[in-house]
mmCIF file of C-alpha atoms and ligand atoms in Angstrom:
data_model
loop_
_atom_site.group_PDB
_atom_site.id
_atom_site.type_symbol
_atom_site.label_atom_id
_atom_site.label_comp_id
_atom_site.label_asym_id
_atom_site.label_seq_id
_atom_site.Cartn_x
_atom_site.Cartn_y
_atom_site.Cartn_z
ATOM 1 C CA MET A 1 149.690 227.394 139.107
ATOM 2 C CA ILE A 2 151.490 227.064 135.794
ATOM 3 C CA SER A 3 153.379 224.061 136.979
ATOM 4 C CA ASN A 4 150.114 222.622 138.379
ATOM 5 C CA ARG A 5 148.559 222.843 135.031
ATOM 6 C CA PHE A 6 151.650 221.453 133.478
ATOM 7 C CA SER A 7 151.651 218.449 135.636
ATOM 8 C CA VAL A 8 147.998 217.794 134.785
ATOM 9 C CA LEU A 9 148.928 217.987 131.109
ATOM 10 C CA ILE A 10 151.693 215.472 131.708
ATOM 11 C CA VAL A 11 149.198 213.101 133.383
ATOM 12 C CA LEU A 12 146.744 213.395 130.518
ATOM 13 C CA THR A 13 149.513 212.960 128.059
ATOM 14 C CA ALA A 14 150.761 209.860 129.662
ATOM 15 C CA CYS A 15 147.313 208.244 129.930
ATOM 16 C CA PHE A 16 146.084 209.030 126.530
ATOM 17 C CA ASN A 17 149.363 207.992 124.994
ATOM 18 C CA HIS A 18 148.673 204.427 126.123
ATOM 19 C CA GLY A 19 146.075 202.273 124.331
ATOM 20 C CA LEU A 20 146.041 204.430 121.151
ATOM 21 C CA ASP A 21 148.955 202.594 119.842
ATOM 22 C CA GLY A 22 146.833 199.480 119.691
ATOM 23 C CA SER A 23 147.948 196.125 120.158
ATOM 24 C CA THR A 24 151.421 194.746 119.343
ATOM 25 C CA LEU A 25 153.042 191.407 119.106
ATOM 26 C CA SER A 26 156.445 190.285 118.098
ATOM 27 C CA PHE A 27 157.463 186.953 116.591
ATOM 28 C CA ASP A 28 160.579 185.134 115.257
ATOM 29 C CA ASN A 29 162.800 186.592 118.013
ATOM 30 C CA GLY A 30 161.839 190.149 117.174
ATOM 31 C CA ASN A 31 162.264 189.694 113.400
ATOM 32 C CA PHE A 32 158.528 190.004 112.748
ATOM 33 C CA HIS A 33 156.626 192.761 114.492
ATOM 34 C CA VAL A 34 152.918 193.569 114.052
ATOM 35 C CA SER A 35 150.794 196.393 115.406
ATOM 36 C CA TRP A 36 147.199 196.833 114.873
ATOM 37 C CA ARG A 37 144.230 198.949 115.864
ATOM 38 C CA TYR A 38 140.515 198.860 115.424
ATOM 39 C CA GLU A 39 139.251 202.103 113.815
ATOM 40 C CA LYS A 40 135.830 202.424 115.374
ATOM 41 C CA ASP A 41 134.738 205.429 113.174
ATOM 42 C CA HIS A 42 135.204 203.555 109.872
ATOM 43 C CA ASP A 43 134.728 200.065 111.348
ATOM 44 C CA GLU A 44 138.099 199.064 109.954
ATOM 45 C CA LEU A 45 141.155 197.075 111.158
ATOM 46 C CA HIS A 46 144.518 198.872 110.552
ATOM 47 C CA PHE A 47 147.761 196.990 110.545
ATOM 48 C CA GLU A 48 151.505 197.792 110.536
ATOM 49 C CA LEU A 49 154.113 195.128 109.914
ATOM 50 C CA ASN A 50 157.812 195.568 110.416
ATOM 51 C CA VAL A 51 159.839 192.593 109.278
ATOM 52 C CA LYS A 52 163.445 191.934 108.900
ATOM 53 C CA ALA A 53 163.123 190.688 105.317
ATOM 54 C CA GLU A 54 163.757 191.954 101.884
ATOM 55 C CA GLY A 55 161.340 189.596 100.160
ATOM 56 C CA TRP A 56 157.661 189.056 100.638
ATOM 57 C CA VAL A 57 155.921 189.355 104.038
ATOM 58 C CA GLY A 58 152.913 187.255 104.933
ATOM 59 C CA PHE A 59 150.472 187.822 107.695
ATOM 60 C CA GLY A 60 146.956 186.709 108.619
ATOM 61 C CA PHE A 61 144.554 184.807 110.839
ATOM 62 C CA THR A 62 143.094 181.414 111.350
ATOM 63 C CA PHE A 63 141.089 179.363 113.767
ATOM 64 C CA THR A 64 142.882 176.200 112.716
ATOM 65 C CA PRO A 65 146.688 176.892 112.673
ATOM 66 C CA LYS A 66 147.793 173.362 111.698
ATOM 67 C CA LYS A 67 148.717 172.536 108.026
ATOM 68 C CA MET A 68 147.728 175.692 106.310
ATOM 69 C CA ASN A 69 143.981 175.053 106.294
ATOM 70 C CA ASN A 70 141.623 178.013 106.225
ATOM 71 C CA TYR A 71 144.202 180.780 106.626
ATOM 72 C CA ASP A 72 142.939 184.344 105.899
ATOM 73 C CA VAL A 73 146.300 185.871 104.815
ATOM 74 C CA ILE A 74 147.863 188.736 102.944
ATOM 75 C CA ILE A 75 151.187 188.684 101.281
ATOM 76 C CA GLY A 76 152.851 191.941 100.504
ATOM 77 C CA GLY A 77 156.116 193.836 100.067
ATOM 78 C CA LYS A 78 157.991 196.091 97.760
ATOM 79 C CA THR A 79 159.863 194.814 94.658
ATOM 80 C CA ARG A 80 163.494 195.608 94.048
ATOM 81 C CA ALA A 81 162.219 197.958 91.324
ATOM 82 C CA GLY A 82 160.135 199.814 93.997
ATOM 83 C CA THR A 83 156.673 198.622 93.130
ATOM 84 C CA PRO A 84 154.540 198.066 96.304
ATOM 85 C CA TYR A 85 152.054 195.144 96.274
ATOM 86 C CA LEU A 86 149.535 193.403 98.580
ATOM 87 C CA ASN A 87 147.356 190.406 97.825
ATOM 88 C CA ASP A 88 144.667 188.863 99.822
ATOM 89 C CA PHE A 89 144.714 184.924 99.955
ATOM 90 C CA PHE A 90 142.915 182.056 101.521
ATOM 91 C CA THR A 91 144.809 178.773 102.038
ATOM 92 C CA VAL A 92 143.425 175.298 101.520
ATOM 93 C CA GLY A 93 146.344 173.265 102.661
ATOM 94 C CA LEU A 94 150.056 172.846 102.254
ATOM 95 C CA THR A 95 150.220 174.455 98.889
ATOM 96 C CA THR A 96 150.606 177.959 97.323
ATOM 97 C CA PRO A 97 147.730 180.080 98.787
ATOM 98 C CA VAL A 98 144.849 180.852 96.515
ATOM 99 C CA LEU A 99 144.035 184.464 95.614
ATOM 100 C CA ASP A 100 140.676 185.527 96.978
ATOM 101 C CA LEU A 101 138.216 186.433 94.308
ATOM 102 C CA ARG A 102 137.402 189.597 96.345
ATOM 103 C CA GLN A 103 140.434 191.606 97.591
ATOM 104 C CA SER A 104 139.466 192.912 100.966
ATOM 105 C CA TYR A 105 142.733 194.245 102.220
ATOM 106 C CA MET A 106 144.033 197.562 101.167
ATOM 107 C CA LEU A 107 147.671 198.588 101.055
ATOM 108 C CA ASP A 108 148.431 202.033 102.484
ATOM 109 C CA MET A 109 152.197 201.980 102.353
ATOM 110 C CA ALA A 110 155.037 199.782 101.656
ATOM 111 C CA SER A 111 158.688 200.541 102.302
ATOM 112 C CA LYS A 112 162.005 198.664 102.471
ATOM 113 C CA GLN A 113 164.851 200.306 104.327
ATOM 114 C CA ASP A 114 167.929 198.967 105.960
ATOM 115 C CA GLY A 115 166.737 195.358 105.481
ATOM 116 C CA ILE A 116 163.378 196.144 107.094
ATOM 117 C CA THR A 117 160.122 195.854 105.195
ATOM 118 C CA THR A 118 157.309 197.892 106.497
ATOM 119 C CA LEU A 119 153.771 197.505 105.452
ATOM 120 C CA HIS A 120 150.683 199.500 106.345
ATOM 121 C CA PHE A 121 147.220 198.125 105.296
ATOM 122 C CA HIS A 122 143.669 198.030 106.317
ATOM 123 C CA ARG A 123 140.467 196.095 105.910
ATOM 124 C CA PRO A 124 136.807 196.427 106.898
ATOM 125 C CA ARG A 125 136.108 194.498 110.010
ATOM 126 C CA ILE A 126 133.340 192.780 108.203
ATOM 127 C CA THR A 127 134.331 191.943 104.595
ATOM 128 C CA SER A 128 131.405 189.721 103.834
ATOM 129 C CA ASP A 129 133.780 187.362 102.006
ATOM 130 C CA SER A 130 133.737 183.781 103.099
ATOM 131 C CA GLU A 131 137.461 183.761 102.258
ATOM 132 C CA ASP A 132 138.230 186.261 105.168
ATOM 133 C CA ILE A 133 137.622 185.865 108.781
ATOM 134 C CA GLN A 134 134.940 188.171 110.053
ATOM 135 C CA PHE A 135 135.681 189.800 113.372
ATOM 136 C CA ASN A 136 133.478 190.662 116.312
ATOM 137 C CA MET A 137 134.425 191.581 119.824
ATOM 138 C CA THR A 138 134.854 187.974 120.857
ATOM 139 C CA THR A 139 136.547 186.561 117.846
ATOM 140 C CA SER A 140 139.898 185.017 118.889
ATOM 141 C CA VAL A 141 142.311 183.891 116.179
ATOM 142 C CA PHE A 142 145.770 182.446 115.888
ATOM 143 C CA ILE A 143 148.066 185.042 114.250
ATOM 144 C CA LEU A 144 150.059 183.835 111.205
ATOM 145 C CA TRP A 145 153.382 185.102 110.160
ATOM 146 C CA ALA A 146 155.770 184.274 107.324
ATOM 147 C CA TYR A 147 158.319 185.837 105.075
ATOM 148 C CA ASN A 148 160.822 185.292 102.335
ATOM 149 C CA LYS A 149 164.222 186.855 103.045
ATOM 150 C CA ILE A 150 164.919 187.680 99.356
ATOM 151 C CA ASP A 151 162.179 186.895 96.902
ATOM 152 C CA ASP A 152 159.150 189.077 96.300
ATOM 153 C CA ALA A 153 155.658 187.781 95.408
ATOM 154 C CA ARG A 154 154.595 190.489 93.009
ATOM 155 C CA ASP A 155 153.011 187.708 90.855
ATOM 156 C CA PRO A 156 150.322 186.280 93.234
ATOM 157 C CA SER A 157 150.012 182.986 91.205
ATOM 158 C CA SER A 158 153.740 182.109 91.450
ATOM 159 C CA PHE A 159 156.162 182.935 94.150
ATOM 160 C CA SER A 160 158.736 181.127 96.249
ATOM 161 C CA LYS A 161 157.914 179.621 99.620
ATOM 162 C CA HIS A 162 158.671 181.238 102.904
ATOM 163 C CA SER A 163 162.132 181.308 104.508
ATOM 164 C CA ARG A 164 160.406 181.338 107.949
ATOM 165 C CA LYS A 165 156.933 181.043 109.287
ATOM 166 C CA GLY A 166 154.931 180.403 112.360
ATOM 167 C CA TYR A 167 151.821 181.275 114.274
ATOM 168 C CA SER A 168 151.101 182.757 117.741
ATOM 169 C CA SER A 169 151.117 180.222 120.606
ATOM 170 C CA GLU A 170 147.555 181.170 121.590
ATOM 171 C CA PRO A 171 144.520 182.868 119.988
ATOM 172 C CA HIS A 172 144.217 186.599 120.176
ATOM 173 C CA ARG A 173 141.255 188.951 120.041
ATOM 174 C CA ILE A 174 141.811 191.345 117.189
ATOM 175 C CA VAL A 175 138.907 193.834 117.855
ATOM 176 C CA ILE A 176 139.442 195.107 121.376
ATOM 177 C CA GLU A 177 136.507 197.389 122.327
ATOM 178 C CA ALA A 178 138.020 200.894 122.613
ATOM 179 C CA ILE A 179 136.302 203.790 124.194
ATOM 180 C CA PRO A 180 136.761 206.733 121.735
ATOM 181 C CA THR A 181 139.485 208.885 123.135
ATOM 182 C CA VAL A 182 141.209 212.101 122.163
ATOM 183 C CA ASP A 183 144.886 212.037 121.670
ATOM 184 C CA VAL A 184 146.636 214.915 123.420
ATOM 185 C CA SER A 185 149.995 213.501 122.795
ATOM 186 C CA SER A 186 151.669 213.643 119.522
ATOM 187 C CA GLN A 187 154.189 211.585 117.609
ATOM 188 C CA ASP A 188 156.823 212.493 119.986
ATOM 189 C CA SER A 189 155.907 211.633 123.558
ATOM 190 C CA THR A 190 159.029 213.419 124.937
ATOM 191 C CA LYS A 191 157.771 216.816 123.590
ATOM 192 C CA LEU A 192 155.092 217.454 126.184
ATOM 193 C CA THR A 193 154.335 220.915 124.877
ATOM 194 C CA THR A 194 153.423 220.016 121.459
ATOM 195 C CA PHE A 195 150.006 218.235 121.254
ATOM 196 C CA HIS A 196 147.079 218.129 118.904
ATOM 197 C CA LEU A 197 143.573 216.962 119.035
ATOM 198 C CA SER A 198 143.553 214.101 116.597
ATOM 199 C CA THR A 199 144.072 210.413 116.376
ATOM 200 C CA PRO A 200 147.446 209.717 114.776
ATOM 201 C CA PRO A 201 147.441 207.456 111.756
ATOM 202 C CA LEU A 202 149.024 204.118 112.288
ATOM 203 C CA ALA A 203 151.874 205.367 110.184
ATOM 204 C CA THR A 204 153.150 207.401 113.123
ATOM 205 C CA LEU A 205 153.705 204.198 114.996
ATOM 206 C CA LYS A 206 157.359 203.816 115.856
ATOM 207 C CA PRO A 207 159.301 201.004 114.178
ATOM 208 C CA ALA A 208 159.588 197.748 116.132
ATOM 209 C CA LYS A 209 162.852 198.613 117.955
ATOM 210 C CA ALA A 210 161.454 201.935 119.180
ATOM 211 C CA LEU A 211 158.241 200.481 120.606
ATOM 212 C CA GLY A 212 159.644 198.980 123.757
ATOM 213 C CA PHE A 213 161.389 202.360 124.482
ATOM 214 C CA GLN A 214 158.141 204.183 123.826
ATOM 215 C CA LEU A 215 156.188 202.074 126.276
ATOM 216 C CA ASN A 216 158.855 202.365 128.899
ATOM 217 C CA LEU A 217 158.738 206.138 128.331
ATOM 218 C CA SER A 218 155.013 206.224 128.850
ATOM 219 C CA THR A 219 155.379 204.322 132.186
ATOM 220 C CA MET A 220 158.034 206.723 133.165
ATOM 221 C CA THR A 221 155.979 209.751 132.162
ATOM 222 C CA ILE A 222 153.141 208.494 134.433
ATOM 223 C CA ALA A 223 155.575 207.948 137.328
ATOM 224 C CA ILE A 224 157.124 211.415 136.853
ATOM 225 C CA ALA A 225 153.716 213.125 136.401
ATOM 226 C CA PHE A 226 152.381 211.671 139.698
ATOM 227 C CA THR A 227 155.502 212.666 141.541
ATOM 228 C CA LEU A 228 155.347 216.182 140.098
ATOM 229 C CA ASN A 229 151.633 216.414 140.953
ATOM 230 C CA LEU A 230 152.300 215.344 144.548
ATOM 231 C CA PHE A 231 155.018 217.753 144.816
ATOM 232 C CA VAL A 232 152.938 220.561 143.432
ATOM 233 C CA GLN A 233 150.171 219.880 145.793
ATOM 234 C CA LEU A 234 152.489 219.925 148.788
ATOM 235 C CA VAL A 235 154.104 223.099 147.730
ATOM 236 C CA LEU A 236 150.774 224.905 147.075
ATOM 237 C CA LYS A 237 149.365 224.008 150.534
HETATM 238 C C1 LIG B 301 131.552 186.312 116.872
HETATM 239 O O1 LIG B 301 132.361 185.581 116.067
HETATM 240 C C2 LIG B 301 132.531 184.294 116.323
HETATM 241 C C3 LIG B 301 133.444 183.629 115.379
HETATM 242 O O2 LIG B 301 134.574 184.427 115.241
HETATM 243 C C4 LIG B 301 131.105 183.588 116.297
HETATM 244 O O3 LIG B 301 131.340 182.274 116.650
HETATM 245 C C5 LIG B 301 130.241 184.287 117.270
HETATM 246 O O4 LIG B 301 128.961 183.758 117.115
HETATM 247 C C6 LIG B 301 130.136 185.738 116.897
HETATM 248 N N1 LIG B 301 129.303 186.446 117.979
HETATM 249 C C7 LIG B 301 128.396 187.330 117.622
HETATM 250 C C8 LIG B 301 127.686 187.960 118.744
HETATM 251 O O5 LIG B 301 128.036 187.585 116.481
#
């Protein structure tokens, strides 16, 4: 019976582990990685960027990806002196982005380690600012990415241009209706015996390189769980 219960636990863990990690996309041959999640309880969007850059990191959305018109973007990073920063901009063409009068994005964490800049930030889904894109369940936007390999953008009125930039080949839905679920897994999906009943903060998302492995692991867990379950059922008969 213990093994039967154990196998059920594995199945649950495997199923709940999916989806809660939100959506992820990778750009620039894996140099720019984004994960995001819609937090239904607070009606907020939470983002994590992992970028192979020591300078500023830019990210945002637009309906019109050509020529930097109407981009809702943030630019953030951590200075060499260790000061984290994040600013909310709107673009009006091929020139330095203009700082929004109202700053709707909030930085939760910025780090720079081994040449990788990581940013955690969030915003309300509806910011009621005409310089931000407002999201509903059907809103589909192109995702913008950019970064400077060296220079920071601590001063939002004067910073150097991107080293590299681009946008998604197709529009993406940002708010994906999620049924509220309970997470029975934990940060470490390999430790099946440790679990807690809470939604992990985005901060627990694995860095870019680990994500692929984590997904594979989830699929593997499901496969193992079903095999185990079948086995247990056969044995108990
Ligand atoms: C959802 O947002 C899009 C723009 O992103 C808008 O065109 C559409 O009317 C909105 N739908 C609802 C139901 O508000």
